[in-house]
Amino acid sequence: MTATKYNARDVIFQIEDLGTPNTWIQIAGIDTFSKGHEEETTDTTDFGSEGQAESQKMQIGKTLQLEGKRMQDQATGALDPGQAEVEALAELLGDDSLGRIRFHAPGDTTWEIWTAHVSLGDQGGGNNDKVSWSATFTRSGASTTAAIV
């Protein structure tokens, strides 16, 4: 196998329809994404550590930030279905605030699937801009995968 670079614009992002499980809606208008990683550690240093710090990783966290342009149907005023679903999920609380997002890069044979809650970013723009749109998904639990069909 020869590893090759791929275009960020070819990564696909979809959100699960809140009312219809296993129905996925592509999120349009994305021009930038960033997958973040974090971890929590605990200090395991004790007197037997002989002055050398010791620690262990205890928790892994992941975020996915999507940024782009707000997409709206000029005839109806309806927001892009994927962006609308993200915004609907962002309004929910508690257990209801968890939805699923999936994504894959070109050549992948599986989707990476997260159960996550979402926070919307600021929207706006200047005189010569298109209106911006962004959302940050915070994974809850471990990732899963499913075959791309």
Short mmCIF file of C-alpha atoms in Angstrom, two decimals:
data_model
loop_
_atom_site.label_atom_id
_atom_site.label_comp_id
_atom_site.label_asym_id
_atom_site.label_seq_id
_atom_site.Cartn_x
_atom_site.Cartn_y
_atom_site.Cartn_z
CA MET A 1 0.00 0.00 0.00
CA THR A 2 1.20 3.47 -0.82
CA ALA A 3 0.01 6.24 1.47
CA THR A 4 -1.23 9.34 -0.32
CA LYS A 5 -2.45 12.79 0.63
CA TYR A 6 -6.13 13.54 0.21
CA ASN A 7 -8.18 16.70 -0.06
CA ALA A 8 -9.87 17.97 3.08
CA ARG A 9 -12.83 18.97 0.90
CA ASP A 10 -13.45 15.29 0.09
CA VAL A 11 -14.23 14.33 3.71
CA ILE A 12 -17.97 13.73 4.13
CA PHE A 13 -19.93 14.69 7.26
CA GLN A 14 -23.46 13.49 8.00
CA ILE A 15 -25.83 13.80 10.94
CA GLU A 16 -28.50 11.28 11.86
CA ASP A 17 -32.08 12.47 11.41
CA LEU A 18 -33.45 13.07 14.92
CA GLY A 19 -36.86 11.66 13.98
CA THR A 20 -35.74 8.73 11.84
CA PRO A 21 -32.94 6.55 13.25
CA ASN A 22 -30.38 5.27 10.72
CA THR A 23 -31.36 7.98 8.23
CA TRP A 24 -28.38 10.21 7.55
CA ILE A 25 -28.33 13.77 6.22
CA GLN A 26 -25.22 15.32 4.65
CA ILE A 27 -24.14 18.64 6.18
CA ALA A 28 -23.56 21.16 3.38
CA GLY A 29 -21.48 24.33 3.26
CA ILE A 30 -18.45 23.02 5.18
CA ASP A 31 -15.12 24.55 4.17
CA THR A 32 -13.00 23.79 7.26
CA PHE A 33 -12.97 21.07 9.88
CA SER A 34 -10.82 20.30 12.86
CA LYS A 35 -10.76 17.11 14.93
CA GLY A 36 -9.51 17.80 18.44
CA HIS A 37 -8.11 15.40 21.01
CA GLU A 38 -7.78 15.80 24.75
CA GLU A 39 -6.92 13.60 27.65
CA GLU A 40 -7.10 13.64 31.41
CA THR A 41 -4.32 12.15 33.47
CA THR A 42 -3.90 11.31 37.11
CA ASP A 43 -0.73 11.72 39.11
CA THR A 44 0.50 8.33 40.35
CA THR A 45 3.73 9.65 41.91
CA ASP A 46 4.46 8.41 45.41
CA PHE A 47 7.47 8.21 47.74
CA GLY A 48 8.70 5.14 45.82
CA SER A 49 8.93 7.16 42.59
CA GLU A 50 12.33 8.46 43.74
CA GLY A 51 11.66 12.03 42.63
CA GLN A 52 10.46 11.07 39.14
CA ALA A 53 6.95 12.12 38.13
CA GLU A 54 4.56 9.30 37.26
CA SER A 55 1.11 9.53 35.72
CA GLN A 56 -1.46 7.56 33.77
CA LYS A 57 -3.98 8.55 31.12
CA MET A 58 -7.47 8.13 32.58
CA GLN A 59 -9.82 9.64 30.01
CA ILE A 60 -9.84 10.47 26.30
CA GLY A 61 -12.02 13.18 24.79
CA LYS A 62 -12.62 14.20 21.18
CA THR A 63 -14.24 17.13 19.45
CA LEU A 64 -15.09 17.84 15.83
CA GLN A 65 -15.46 21.43 14.71
CA LEU A 66 -17.17 22.14 11.40
CA GLU A 67 -17.03 25.61 9.87
CA GLY A 68 -18.34 26.99 6.63
CA LYS A 69 -21.10 29.02 5.08
CA ARG A 70 -24.73 29.14 6.16
CA MET A 71 -26.75 27.50 3.39
CA GLN A 72 -30.34 28.60 2.77
CA ASP A 73 -32.85 27.93 0.00
CA GLN A 74 -33.49 31.34 -1.59
CA ALA A 75 -37.00 30.40 -2.70
CA THR A 76 -38.30 28.94 0.59
CA GLY A 77 -35.91 30.33 3.19
CA ALA A 78 -35.31 26.80 4.46
CA LEU A 79 -31.90 26.09 5.94
CA ASP A 80 -29.83 23.27 4.42
CA PRO A 81 -31.32 20.04 5.87
CA GLY A 82 -28.01 18.97 7.45
CA GLN A 83 -27.36 22.37 9.04
CA ALA A 84 -31.00 22.50 10.21
CA GLU A 85 -30.62 19.09 11.90
CA VAL A 86 -27.42 20.24 13.64
CA GLU A 87 -29.18 23.38 14.87
CA ALA A 88 -32.16 21.33 16.11
CA LEU A 89 -29.84 19.01 18.07
CA ALA A 90 -28.06 22.02 19.58
CA GLU A 91 -31.35 23.12 21.19
CA LEU A 92 -31.92 19.86 23.09
CA LEU A 93 -30.94 19.10 26.69
CA GLY A 94 -30.09 16.08 28.83
CA ASP A 95 -30.33 12.66 27.17
CA ASP A 96 -32.10 14.28 24.23
CA SER A 97 -28.99 16.39 23.50
CA LEU A 98 -27.10 13.33 22.26
CA GLY A 99 -27.28 12.63 18.56
CA ARG A 100 -25.06 10.84 16.10
CA ILE A 101 -22.65 12.21 13.51
CA ARG A 102 -20.57 10.21 11.08
CA PHE A 103 -17.72 11.04 8.75
CA HIS A 104 -15.17 9.43 6.46
CA ALA A 105 -12.22 10.35 4.30
CA PRO A 106 -11.77 9.27 0.67
CA GLY A 107 -10.74 5.64 0.43
CA ASP A 108 -12.12 4.72 3.86
CA THR A 109 -14.22 1.58 3.95
CA THR A 110 -15.99 2.50 7.20
CA TRP A 111 -17.71 5.51 8.68
CA GLU A 112 -16.46 6.79 12.03
CA ILE A 113 -19.58 7.34 14.13
CA TRP A 114 -19.86 9.44 17.27
CA THR A 115 -22.64 9.90 19.75
CA ALA A 116 -22.21 13.56 20.59
CA HIS A 117 -23.76 16.79 21.74
CA VAL A 118 -23.27 19.95 19.71
CA SER A 119 -22.66 23.63 20.38
CA LEU A 120 -23.29 26.18 17.65
CA GLY A 121 -20.68 28.80 16.90
CA ASP A 122 -21.24 32.44 16.10
CA GLN A 123 -22.76 33.29 12.75
CA GLY A 124 -22.13 36.45 10.84
CA GLY A 125 -20.01 38.19 8.28
CA GLY A 126 -18.87 41.51 6.94
CA ASN A 127 -19.83 43.56 3.92
CA ASN A 128 -18.02 41.33 1.42
CA ASP A 129 -18.58 37.98 3.16
CA LYS A 130 -21.06 35.15 2.97
CA VAL A 131 -22.72 34.40 6.32
CA SER A 132 -20.64 31.98 8.38
CA TRP A 133 -21.86 28.84 10.13
CA SER A 134 -20.09 26.57 12.61
CA ALA A 135 -20.75 23.79 15.08
CA THR A 136 -18.60 21.85 17.52
CA PHE A 137 -19.47 18.24 18.32
CA THR A 138 -18.22 16.77 21.60
CA ARG A 139 -18.09 12.99 21.58
CA SER A 140 -19.84 11.13 24.41
CA GLY A 141 -18.49 7.61 24.82
CA ALA A 142 -16.34 5.68 22.39
CA SER A 143 -16.46 5.93 18.61
CA THR A 144 -18.06 3.16 16.59
CA THR A 145 -17.80 2.27 12.92
CA ALA A 146 -20.09 1.04 10.15
CA ALA A 147 -19.35 -0.12 6.63
CA ILE A 148 -19.75 2.41 3.86
CA VAL A 149 -22.38 1.09 1.47
#
